[in-house]
Amino acid sequence: MRMASAESKALVESMQRHLFFSQAKSASLATRHDHYRCLALAVRDRLLRNWVDTADTYTREHVRTATYLSAEYLLGPHLENNLVNLGLVEAARQACTSLGLNLQELIAEEPEPGLGNGGLGRLAACFQESMATLELPAIGYGIRYEFGIFRQQITPHGQVESTDPWLAQGNPWEVIRPEWSYPVQIGEHTVIGVAYDTPILGYGVNTANTLRLWSAVAPEAFDFASFNAGDYTRAVLRKMQSETLSKVLYPNDELDQGKRLRLSQQIFFVSCSLQEMFRILRGQGLEVTEFHHKFAVQLNDTHPAIAVAELMRLLMDVHGVDWDTAWSITTASISYTNHTLLPEALETWGVELFEQLLPRQLEIIYEINSRFLRMARIRYPGDFQILQRISLIEEGPQRRVRMANLAVVGSHHVNGVAELHSTLLKQHLFADLARIWPERFTNVTNGVTPRRWLAVANPPLATLLDEVIGERWRTHLEELEGLAPYADDPAFLERWQAVRDLGKQRLAQYMRKELGVLVDHTSLFDVQVKRIHEYKRQHLAALQIVERYLRIREGENLPPRTFVFGGKAAPGYAIAKLIIRLLVGIADVVNMDPAMDGRLKVVFLPNFSVSLGQLVYPAVDLSEQISTAGKEASGTGNMKMALNGAVTIGTLDGANIEIRDCVGAENFFLFGHTAEQIEQLGHSGYHPMPWIEQDPVVRQALELIGSGYFSEGDGELFHPLLASLTSHDPFRVMADVSDYRRAQNEVDEAWINRSRWARMSLHNTMKCGFFSSDRSIADYAERIWKVAPVRVQASADAPVP
Ligand code: NBG
């Protein structure tokens, strides 16, 4: 405490200094946002030493470095995470109190950088933090989108989108590095990428790695000739066009529109990042042919797959290396993680577009392809079908470049993100390629950082863990196993439940304050938060709620439940938006019906985000992980929920399988067809109708929805959704609906035995140590990147903040 108070005094002084010298205000004019900025800047001052020391150490020791190329980073707010990682939470709380401020309120002031769509972007953020915590030399590269993922409002008509100007009030965490900027040629235009650096602090170490995001600027502010000729619009047009490049993040699952800009974004950030790696190489006196000794380059999905051609181009055209040497350097540097099996999500680009924007890279891709197919032809003489399937170019009315195939051919390792997914990659999507290079394919199961998803998100649980198993779980999550001696201790289970109650009360309070919805925090919190997509089957959950509604109306006595949903639908994905509309319609009816009072509530949380996730995950009793088996590559929300003590109801899909293996079948509610059975259903000519005919309960629910009961009498509104479910049902909702009901009934039974539930919950937390992103990253570093930790020494002469 004495330490904390010395620290807190110093923080107070820093904050006061920043109010004057950074915000240029007196206390009487300062807004809450000013105070947030003062605290953020005071914290930044304290981590700069780590950041500068880290850069110095890496430069001095010529370390081998992992570079992570990702079009998305869903970072979440930095302030609280940095306080936790610096061990300054208490000091900051004291500092705020002594200034008459509230730490939580200041933390809530920070706009979060929504530079990602969902799991893939959040995984990239967890990975950055784990790399720093594990003291691994690493740089994250991406795009500094001026507008992140859209903001979502929920109205009675469903989702409404608006822009997310997250930079409008400035960003205290980034430093612009104009001295590190690079030109990128796209078609006839040149765009300049300027580096913006954000420190990524490790926990309990001196390491602070760099996340370097590129922002696009025009080579010249405006065209003087046009300006002089009086054509002002034209004079600035080029500048605007160039800067559009890093303007906005694309929502995934989006239609073809705007794809041209997306390909431009990809080459833009990939080329800047690779050019910069050469700059670092040169700066350390290394030869270009040592590139692969210095760097491991990780592709986060296919968005950066153009790196294969661009690295070849830079090596040959800029650095004068011959083809064979360039190819061996490229394939020794690059590795690729696949994050989806959904065919519509696999990127391909029309050859014409490619030709217009990236003619030289296309030429290189053709040459890679012809050499690759020559090799494959020897292996599969005369088998043209295989050659067609593995070719980097898809033939057809419009020829297209297959980015996933390019990524596989150009990588030394390819991995999926959970056991099942990696297996399916080898059996289906990349079956032919995996036969050529079996040793190339591997698995690294995803993980989540315990700092943000437990220490930051759930302080009451963190405190309880500290007391009974010590503090090391933050970096050694497997130490949660230390809870085992308490698993049957009734007194401890009481405390466990009390901690869980706090999380639920906090969420209930938020729903009351922000949405005006009153929920009973002692009811079962049944939660599904994730992107809205048919394969994730939020509509399966919706059907289940309608069924419950009918059962309660008929007088059945079911334990009280609160269903909570959250997540965004891609603006162009009509059915997903209709699913939101359905959930909102159900909520309106259910929450207004006095017969449901104290028994059933439905809440859709608008604008799900990292910050909201921090509030939601600790409050979950039942974690809904109900995707069609074989479709969810991994899932990471499933891990965050289980880690915080939720029990899962789920299919054998993605990482659910591994979660169930870890926590035990008796602590997991399993239902539904397996991936193999789902595939079989397809082969035998699946039709939903026979399933519906056998199931009067679901029939009644479908009819009620079709009658306009949840759409103010509009019997047409949900027609597209119902037609899809009853005619082809692409995600096999009807094949799983009755088994889902059975599992949900088991949930009801388990829930009423409160001590049994508490034990199940405890087991989930206790057995989730495996799902730390530290474990995933240690695995990448050791097997794929061959990058070793480097201890950062604190310099003795750093300036005092
Ligand atoms: C997503 C998968 C999730 C997985 C995350 C992180 C894409 C393309 N894929 O199941 O759908 O957890 O990636 O690996 O966003």
GROMACS .gro file of C-alpha atoms in nm, residues 172-540:
model
  369
  172PRO     CA    1  -0.314   0.930  -2.675
  173TRP     CA    2  -0.170   0.582  -2.734
  174GLU     CA    3  -0.021   0.625  -3.079
  175VAL     CA    4   0.296   0.792  -3.203
  176ILE     CA    5   0.326   0.894  -3.567
  177ARG     CA    6   0.657   0.805  -3.734
  178PRO     CA    7   0.664   1.009  -4.054
  179GLU     CA    8   1.030   0.916  -4.101
  180TRP     CA    9   0.912   0.562  -4.168
  181SER     CA   10   0.692   0.590  -4.469
  182TYR     CA   11   0.694   0.392  -4.791
  183PRO     CA   12   0.552   0.433  -5.140
  184VAL     CA   13   0.321   0.169  -5.282
  185GLN     CA   14   0.235   0.152  -5.650
  186ILE     CA   15  -0.128   0.059  -5.716
  187GLY     CA   16  -0.227   0.076  -6.082
  188GLU     CA   17  -0.112   0.417  -6.202
  189HIS     CA   18  -0.112   0.573  -5.859
  190THR     CA   19   0.144   0.588  -5.586
  191VAL     CA   20   0.026   0.600  -5.228
  192ILE     CA   21   0.245   0.665  -4.926
  193GLY     CA   22   0.201   0.463  -4.608
  194VAL     CA   23   0.295   0.642  -4.287
  195ALA     CA   24   0.359   0.444  -3.969
  196TYR     CA   25   0.156   0.500  -3.653
  197ASP     CA   26   0.294   0.302  -3.360
  198THR     CA   27   0.107   0.179  -3.056
  199PRO     CA   28   0.291   0.013  -2.766
  200ILE     CA   29   0.173  -0.334  -2.668
  201LEU     CA   30   0.276  -0.394  -2.313
  202GLY     CA   31   0.360  -0.734  -2.175
  203TYR     CA   32   0.244  -0.835  -1.828
  204GLY     CA   33   0.501  -0.822  -1.550
  205VAL     CA   34   0.797  -0.785  -1.791
  206ASN     CA   35   0.988  -0.493  -1.938
  207THR     CA   36   0.880  -0.580  -2.290
  208ALA     CA   37   0.658  -0.343  -2.484
  209ASN     CA   38   0.628  -0.450  -2.847
  210THR     CA   39   0.502  -0.236  -3.134
  211LEU     CA   40   0.181  -0.250  -3.328
  212ARG     CA   41   0.255  -0.053  -3.645
  213LEU     CA   42  -0.049   0.058  -3.840
  214TRP     CA   43  -0.018   0.223  -4.181
  215SER     CA   44  -0.212   0.530  -4.278
  216ALA     CA   45  -0.238   0.632  -4.644
  217VAL     CA   46  -0.140   0.975  -4.767
  218ALA     CA   47  -0.097   1.119  -5.113
  219PRO     CA   48   0.258   1.182  -5.233
  220GLU     CA   49   0.171   1.550  -5.277
  221ALA     CA   50  -0.081   1.752  -5.080
  222PHE     CA   51  -0.237   1.887  -5.397
  223ASP     CA   52  -0.172   1.935  -5.763
  224PHE     CA   53  -0.034   2.283  -5.804
  225ALA     CA   54  -0.090   2.301  -6.176
  226SER     CA   55  -0.466   2.243  -6.139
  227PHE     CA   56  -0.473   2.480  -5.845
  228ASN     CA   57  -0.310   2.755  -6.047
  229ALA     CA   58  -0.552   2.693  -6.331
  230GLY     CA   59  -0.836   2.758  -6.087
  231ASP     CA   60  -0.960   2.398  -6.069
  232TYR     CA   61  -0.959   2.361  -5.690
  233THR     CA   62  -1.160   2.040  -5.676
  234ARG     CA   63  -0.929   1.868  -5.914
  235ALA     CA   64  -0.631   1.995  -5.722
  236VAL     CA   65  -0.725   1.800  -5.410
  237LEU     CA   66  -0.898   1.505  -5.577
  238ARG     CA   67  -0.592   1.285  -5.600
  239LYS     CA   68  -0.516   1.343  -5.236
  240MET     CA   69  -0.865   1.237  -5.138
  241GLN     CA   70  -0.846   0.927  -5.355
  242SER     CA   71  -0.520   0.818  -5.197
  243GLU     CA   72  -0.638   0.874  -4.845
  244THR     CA   73  -0.956   0.675  -4.901
  245LEU     CA   74  -0.733   0.370  -4.881
  246SER     CA   75  -0.712   0.368  -4.503
  247LYS     CA   76  -1.049   0.536  -4.448
  248VAL     CA   77  -1.267   0.245  -4.349
  249LEU     CA   78  -1.264  -0.119  -4.246
  250TYR     CA   79  -1.467  -0.353  -4.462
  251PRO     CA   80  -1.736  -0.549  -4.286
  252ASN     CA   81  -1.687  -0.917  -4.372
  253ASP     CA   82  -1.959  -1.126  -4.537
  254GLU     CA   83  -2.001  -0.824  -4.762
  255LEU     CA   84  -2.108  -0.831  -5.122
  256ASP     CA   85  -1.875  -0.763  -5.410
  257GLN     CA   86  -1.903  -0.387  -5.388
  258GLY     CA   87  -1.593  -0.195  -5.301
  259LYS     CA   88  -1.373  -0.498  -5.355
  260ARG     CA   89  -1.132  -0.297  -5.562
  261LEU     CA   90  -1.054  -0.080  -5.265
  262ARG     CA   91  -1.011  -0.385  -5.047
  263LEU     CA   92  -0.747  -0.538  -5.270
  264SER     CA   93  -0.575  -0.200  -5.268
  265GLN     CA   94  -0.582  -0.197  -4.888
  266GLN     CA   95  -0.422  -0.539  -4.882
  267ILE     CA   96  -0.128  -0.458  -5.107
  268PHE     CA   97  -0.095  -0.123  -4.932
  269PHE     CA   98  -0.032  -0.254  -4.583
  270VAL     CA   99   0.155  -0.565  -4.694
  271SER     CA  100   0.396  -0.372  -4.913
  272CYS     CA  101   0.464  -0.104  -4.650
  273SER     CA  102   0.532  -0.376  -4.392
  274LEU     CA  103   0.768  -0.577  -4.615
  275GLN     CA  104   0.954  -0.266  -4.729
  276GLU     CA  105   0.999  -0.180  -4.367
  277MET     CA  106   1.142  -0.519  -4.287
  278PHE     CA  107   1.408  -0.455  -4.550
  279ARG     CA  108   1.478  -0.118  -4.388
  280ILE     CA  109   1.529  -0.290  -4.051
  281LEU     CA  110   1.749  -0.554  -4.213
  282ARG     CA  111   1.969  -0.291  -4.373
  283GLY     CA  112   1.980  -0.089  -4.051
  284GLN     CA  113   2.131  -0.389  -3.876
  285GLY     CA  114   2.391  -0.440  -4.145
  286LEU     CA  115   2.237  -0.766  -4.269
  287GLU     CA  116   2.219  -0.885  -4.630
  288VAL     CA  117   1.886  -0.907  -4.807
  289THR     CA  118   1.947  -1.278  -4.847
  290GLU     CA  119   1.934  -1.306  -4.467
  291PHE     CA  120   1.572  -1.191  -4.464
  292HIS     CA  121   1.439  -1.529  -4.353
  293HIS     CA  122   1.695  -1.550  -4.073
  294LYS     CA  123   1.579  -1.220  -3.935
  295PHE     CA  124   1.203  -1.246  -3.992
  296ALA     CA  125   0.921  -1.494  -3.956
  297VAL     CA  126   0.620  -1.352  -4.143
  298GLN     CA  127   0.280  -1.474  -4.028
  299LEU     CA  128  -0.027  -1.425  -4.250
  300ASN     CA  129  -0.346  -1.385  -4.050
  301ASP     CA  130  -0.590  -1.542  -4.298
  302THR     CA  131  -0.568  -1.465  -4.670
  303HIS     CA  132  -0.604  -1.085  -4.639
  304PRO     CA  133  -0.224  -1.043  -4.646
  305ALA     CA  134  -0.160  -1.337  -4.884
  306ILE     CA  135  -0.040  -1.100  -5.156
  307ALA     CA  136   0.278  -1.092  -4.941
  308VAL     CA  137   0.395  -1.404  -5.126
  309ALA     CA  138   0.411  -1.217  -5.459
  310GLU     CA  139   0.517  -0.886  -5.308
  311LEU     CA  140   0.812  -1.032  -5.120
  312MET     CA  141   0.923  -1.201  -5.443
  313ARG     CA  142   0.890  -0.870  -5.627
  314LEU     CA  143   1.089  -0.675  -5.369
  315LEU     CA  144   1.362  -0.938  -5.356
  316MET     CA  145   1.399  -0.961  -5.734
  317ASP     CA  146   1.307  -0.619  -5.872
  318VAL     CA  147   1.436  -0.398  -5.593
  319HIS     CA  148   1.717  -0.605  -5.442
  320GLY     CA  149   1.836  -0.791  -5.750
  321VAL     CA  150   1.802  -1.144  -5.614
  322ASP     CA  151   1.747  -1.430  -5.864
  323TRP     CA  152   1.420  -1.625  -5.878
  324ASP     CA  153   1.534  -1.942  -5.703
  325THR     CA  154   1.700  -1.762  -5.415
  326ALA     CA  155   1.402  -1.529  -5.380
  327TRP     CA  156   1.163  -1.823  -5.374
  328SER     CA  157   1.356  -2.007  -5.107
  329ILE     CA  158   1.373  -1.692  -4.892
  330THR     CA  159   1.000  -1.629  -4.938
  331THR     CA  160   0.887  -1.979  -4.849
  332ALA     CA  161   1.130  -1.993  -4.557
  333SER     CA  162   0.981  -1.672  -4.416
  334ILE     CA  163   0.608  -1.700  -4.461
  335SER     CA  164   0.351  -1.908  -4.275
  336TYR     CA  165  -0.027  -1.893  -4.304
  337THR     CA  166  -0.318  -1.939  -4.065
  338ASN     CA  167  -0.656  -2.020  -4.213
  339HIS     CA  168  -0.961  -1.904  -4.017
  340THR     CA  169  -1.257  -2.030  -4.213
  341LEU     CA  170  -1.388  -2.314  -4.425
  342LEU     CA  171  -1.689  -2.124  -4.555
  343PRO     CA  172  -1.639  -2.119  -4.931
  344GLU     CA  173  -1.790  -1.772  -4.968
  345ALA     CA  174  -1.531  -1.638  -4.725
  346LEU     CA  175  -1.233  -1.761  -4.926
  347GLU     CA  176  -1.083  -1.474  -5.113
  348THR     CA  177  -1.041  -1.478  -5.486
  349TRP     CA  178  -0.976  -1.180  -5.711
  350GLY     CA  179  -1.074  -1.142  -6.074
  351VAL     CA  180  -0.765  -1.156  -6.294
  352GLU     CA  181  -0.871  -0.836  -6.469
  353LEU     CA  182  -0.884  -0.635  -6.150
  354PHE     CA  183  -0.551  -0.780  -6.048
  355GLU     CA  184  -0.403  -0.690  -6.383
  356GLN     CA  185  -0.520  -0.329  -6.351
  357LEU     CA  186  -0.398  -0.276  -5.996
  358LEU     CA  187  -0.102  -0.511  -5.957
  359PRO     CA  188   0.029  -0.616  -6.299
  360ARG     CA  189   0.378  -0.709  -6.182
  361GLN     CA  190   0.252  -0.911  -5.886
  362LEU     CA  191   0.015  -1.094  -6.122
  363GLU     CA  192   0.303  -1.178  -6.352
  364ILE     CA  193   0.490  -1.321  -6.054
  365ILE     CA  194   0.184  -1.522  -5.947
  366TYR     CA  195   0.162  -1.671  -6.299
  367GLU     CA  196   0.526  -1.771  -6.282
  368ILE     CA  197   0.488  -1.923  -5.933
  369ASN     CA  198   0.187  -2.112  -6.064
  370SER     CA  199   0.355  -2.246  -6.372
  371ARG     CA  200   0.654  -2.375  -6.173
  372PHE     CA  201   0.423  -2.521  -5.911
  373LEU     CA  202   0.201  -2.697  -6.166
  374ARG     CA  203   0.508  -2.834  -6.344
  375MET     CA  204   0.613  -2.995  -6.018
  376ALA     CA  205   0.259  -3.121  -5.950
  377ARG     CA  206   0.228  -3.269  -6.299
  378ILE     CA  207   0.522  -3.498  -6.230
  379ARG     CA  208   0.352  -3.611  -5.915
  380TYR     CA  209   0.006  -3.656  -6.069
  381PRO     CA  210   0.077  -3.733  -6.436
  382GLY     CA  211  -0.231  -3.690  -6.650
  383ASP     CA  212  -0.464  -3.597  -6.363
  384PHE     CA  213  -0.596  -3.268  -6.495
  385GLN     CA  214  -0.870  -3.242  -6.239
  386ILE     CA  215  -0.624  -3.224  -5.953
  387LEU     CA  216  -0.417  -2.968  -6.140
  388GLN     CA  217  -0.727  -2.758  -6.191
  389ARG     CA  218  -0.815  -2.776  -5.824
  390ILE     CA  219  -0.475  -2.679  -5.691
  391SER     CA  220  -0.393  -2.414  -5.949
  392LEU     CA  221  -0.351  -2.061  -5.817
  393ILE     CA  222  -0.586  -1.954  -6.094
  394GLU     CA  223  -0.949  -2.061  -6.099
  395GLU     CA  224  -1.062  -2.115  -6.457
  396GLY     CA  225  -1.413  -2.027  -6.565
  397PRO     CA  226  -1.605  -1.750  -6.733
  398GLN     CA  227  -1.401  -1.509  -6.524
  399ARG     CA  228  -1.054  -1.625  -6.426
  400ARG     CA  229  -0.970  -1.557  -6.063
  401VAL     CA  230  -0.664  -1.564  -5.840
  402ARG     CA  231  -0.711  -1.796  -5.541
  403MET     CA  232  -0.545  -1.625  -5.248
  404ALA     CA  233  -0.572  -1.926  -5.016
  405ASN     CA  234  -0.383  -2.147  -5.262
  406LEU     CA  235  -0.122  -1.875  -5.309
  407ALA     CA  236  -0.080  -1.862  -4.930
  408VAL     CA  237  -0.035  -2.239  -4.903
  409VAL     CA  238   0.212  -2.264  -5.191
  410GLY     CA  239   0.418  -1.975  -5.053
  411SER     CA  240   0.432  -2.090  -4.689
  412HIS     CA  241   0.643  -2.332  -4.487
  413HIS     CA  242   0.358  -2.397  -4.241
  414VAL     CA  243  -0.019  -2.378  -4.272
  415ASN     CA  244  -0.241  -2.412  -3.970
  416GLY     CA  245  -0.606  -2.417  -3.871
  417VAL     CA  246  -0.724  -2.274  -3.541
  418ALA     CA  247  -0.871  -2.579  -3.363
  419GLU     CA  248  -0.813  -2.954  -3.398
  420LEU     CA  249  -1.131  -3.024  -3.593
  421HIS     CA  250  -1.081  -2.728  -3.822
  422SER     CA  251  -0.721  -2.824  -3.901
  423THR     CA  252  -0.834  -3.178  -3.978
  424LEU     CA  253  -1.112  -3.055  -4.206
  425LEU     CA  254  -0.866  -2.828  -4.385
  426LYS     CA  255  -0.658  -3.132  -4.472
  427GLN     CA  256  -0.957  -3.344  -4.567
  428HIS     CA  257  -1.147  -3.091  -4.773
  429LEU     CA  258  -1.034  -2.741  -4.861
  430PHE     CA  259  -0.664  -2.820  -4.903
  431ALA     CA  260  -0.687  -3.198  -4.950
  432ASP     CA  261  -0.479  -3.207  -5.269
  433LEU     CA  262  -0.222  -2.962  -5.139
  434ALA     CA  263  -0.194  -3.153  -4.812
  435ARG     CA  264  -0.116  -3.468  -5.007
  436ILE     CA  265   0.172  -3.292  -5.179
  437TRP     CA  266   0.307  -3.137  -4.858
  438PRO     CA  267   0.169  -3.329  -4.556
  439GLU     CA  268   0.443  -3.195  -4.328
  440ARG     CA  269   0.339  -2.838  -4.400
  441PHE     CA  270  -0.003  -2.870  -4.233
  442THR     CA  271  -0.050  -2.837  -3.861
  443ASN     CA  272  -0.284  -2.711  -3.589
  444VAL     CA  273  -0.256  -2.435  -3.333
  445THR     CA  274  -0.570  -2.410  -3.124
  446ASN     CA  275  -0.668  -2.051  -3.049
  447GLY     CA  276  -0.649  -1.895  -2.706
  448VAL     CA  277  -0.741  -1.575  -2.525
  449THR     CA  278  -0.535  -1.352  -2.300
  450PRO     CA  279  -0.606  -1.404  -1.927
  451ARG     CA  280  -0.500  -1.047  -1.857
  452ARG     CA  281  -0.783  -0.881  -2.045
  453TRP     CA  282  -1.039  -1.161  -2.022
  454LEU     CA  283  -0.999  -1.238  -1.655
  455ALA     CA  284  -0.786  -0.982  -1.471
  456VAL     CA  285  -0.942  -0.679  -1.642
  457ALA     CA  286  -1.287  -0.818  -1.713
  458ASN     CA  287  -1.359  -0.990  -1.384
  459PRO     CA  288  -1.190  -0.829  -1.082
  460PRO     CA  289  -1.402  -1.014  -0.822
  461LEU     CA  290  -1.299  -1.351  -0.967
  462ALA     CA  291  -0.937  -1.238  -1.003
  463THR     CA  292  -0.930  -1.141  -0.635
  464LEU     CA  293  -1.077  -1.473  -0.528
  465LEU     CA  294  -0.822  -1.663  -0.739
  466ASP     CA  295  -0.534  -1.458  -0.598
  467GLU     CA  296  -0.644  -1.551  -0.252
  468VAL     CA  297  -0.678  -1.925  -0.302
  469ILE     CA  298  -0.425  -2.018  -0.572
  470GLY     CA  299  -0.191  -1.718  -0.575
  471GLU     CA  300  -0.129  -1.467  -0.852
  472ARG     CA  301   0.064  -1.670  -1.106
  473TRP     CA  302  -0.244  -1.774  -1.306
  474ARG     CA  303  -0.212  -1.447  -1.496
  475THR     CA  304   0.087  -1.587  -1.684
  476HIS     CA  305   0.048  -1.957  -1.607
  477LEU     CA  306  -0.318  -2.017  -1.666
  478GLU     CA  307  -0.285  -2.390  -1.606
  479GLU     CA  308  -0.249  -2.301  -1.238
  480LEU     CA  309  -0.627  -2.270  -1.230
  481GLU     CA  310  -0.608  -2.643  -1.165
  482GLY     CA  311  -0.512  -2.539  -0.812
  483LEU     CA  312  -0.885  -2.490  -0.753
  484ALA     CA  313  -0.930  -2.868  -0.743
  485PRO     CA  314  -0.919  -2.905  -0.362
  486TYR     CA  315  -1.211  -2.659  -0.337
  487ALA     CA  316  -1.432  -2.817  -0.600
  488ASP     CA  317  -1.647  -2.999  -0.344
  489ASP     CA  318  -1.619  -2.755  -0.057
  490PRO     CA  319  -1.970  -2.613   0.005
  491ALA     CA  320  -1.835  -2.300   0.175
  492PHE     CA  321  -1.608  -2.227  -0.121
  493LEU     CA  322  -1.888  -2.295  -0.369
  494GLU     CA  323  -2.093  -2.032  -0.185
  495ARG     CA  324  -1.815  -1.782  -0.238
  496TRP     CA  325  -1.789  -1.888  -0.599
  497GLN     CA  326  -2.155  -1.819  -0.648
  498ALA     CA  327  -2.127  -1.485  -0.473
  499VAL     CA  328  -1.850  -1.379  -0.714
  500ARG     CA  329  -2.058  -1.489  -1.011
  501ASP     CA  330  -2.354  -1.297  -0.875
  502LEU     CA  331  -2.147  -0.980  -0.873
  503GLY     CA  332  -2.077  -1.021  -1.244
  504LYS     CA  333  -2.445  -1.076  -1.316
  505GLN     CA  334  -2.550  -0.778  -1.107
  506ARG     CA  335  -2.307  -0.558  -1.295
  507LEU     CA  336  -2.459  -0.661  -1.631
  508ALA     CA  337  -2.814  -0.629  -1.495
  509GLN     CA  338  -2.733  -0.278  -1.381
  510TYR     CA  339  -2.599  -0.189  -1.726
  511MET     CA  340  -2.915  -0.320  -1.892
  512ARG     CA  341  -3.131  -0.117  -1.656
  513LYS     CA  342  -2.931   0.203  -1.698
  514GLU     CA  343  -2.853   0.187  -2.069
  515LEU     CA  344  -3.154   0.002  -2.209
  516GLY     CA  345  -3.419   0.050  -1.945
  517VAL     CA  346  -3.471  -0.325  -1.917
  518LEU     CA  347  -3.517  -0.476  -1.575
  519VAL     CA  348  -3.378  -0.824  -1.539
  520ASP     CA  349  -3.363  -1.050  -1.239
  521HIS     CA  350  -2.997  -1.121  -1.180
  522THR     CA  351  -3.079  -1.448  -1.007
  523SER     CA  352  -3.234  -1.587  -1.327
  524LEU     CA  353  -3.025  -1.807  -1.554
  525PHE     CA  354  -2.826  -1.582  -1.789
  526ASP     CA  355  -2.829  -1.758  -2.123
  527VAL     CA  356  -2.596  -1.570  -2.358
  528GLN     CA  357  -2.505  -1.569  -2.726
  529VAL     CA  358  -2.273  -1.284  -2.826
  530LYS     CA  359  -2.085  -1.304  -3.156
  531ARG     CA  360  -2.121  -1.186  -3.515
  532ILE     CA  361  -2.470  -1.260  -3.647
  533HIS     CA  362  -2.442  -1.531  -3.912
  534GLU     CA  363  -2.663  -1.815  -4.024
  535TYR     CA  364  -2.392  -2.071  -3.952
  536LYS     CA  365  -2.374  -1.952  -3.591
  537ARG     CA  366  -2.748  -2.016  -3.577
  538GLN     CA  367  -2.887  -1.737  -3.364
  539HIS     CA  368  -3.217  -1.838  -3.529
  540LEU     CA  369  -3.195  -2.179  -3.361
   0.00000   0.00000   0.00000
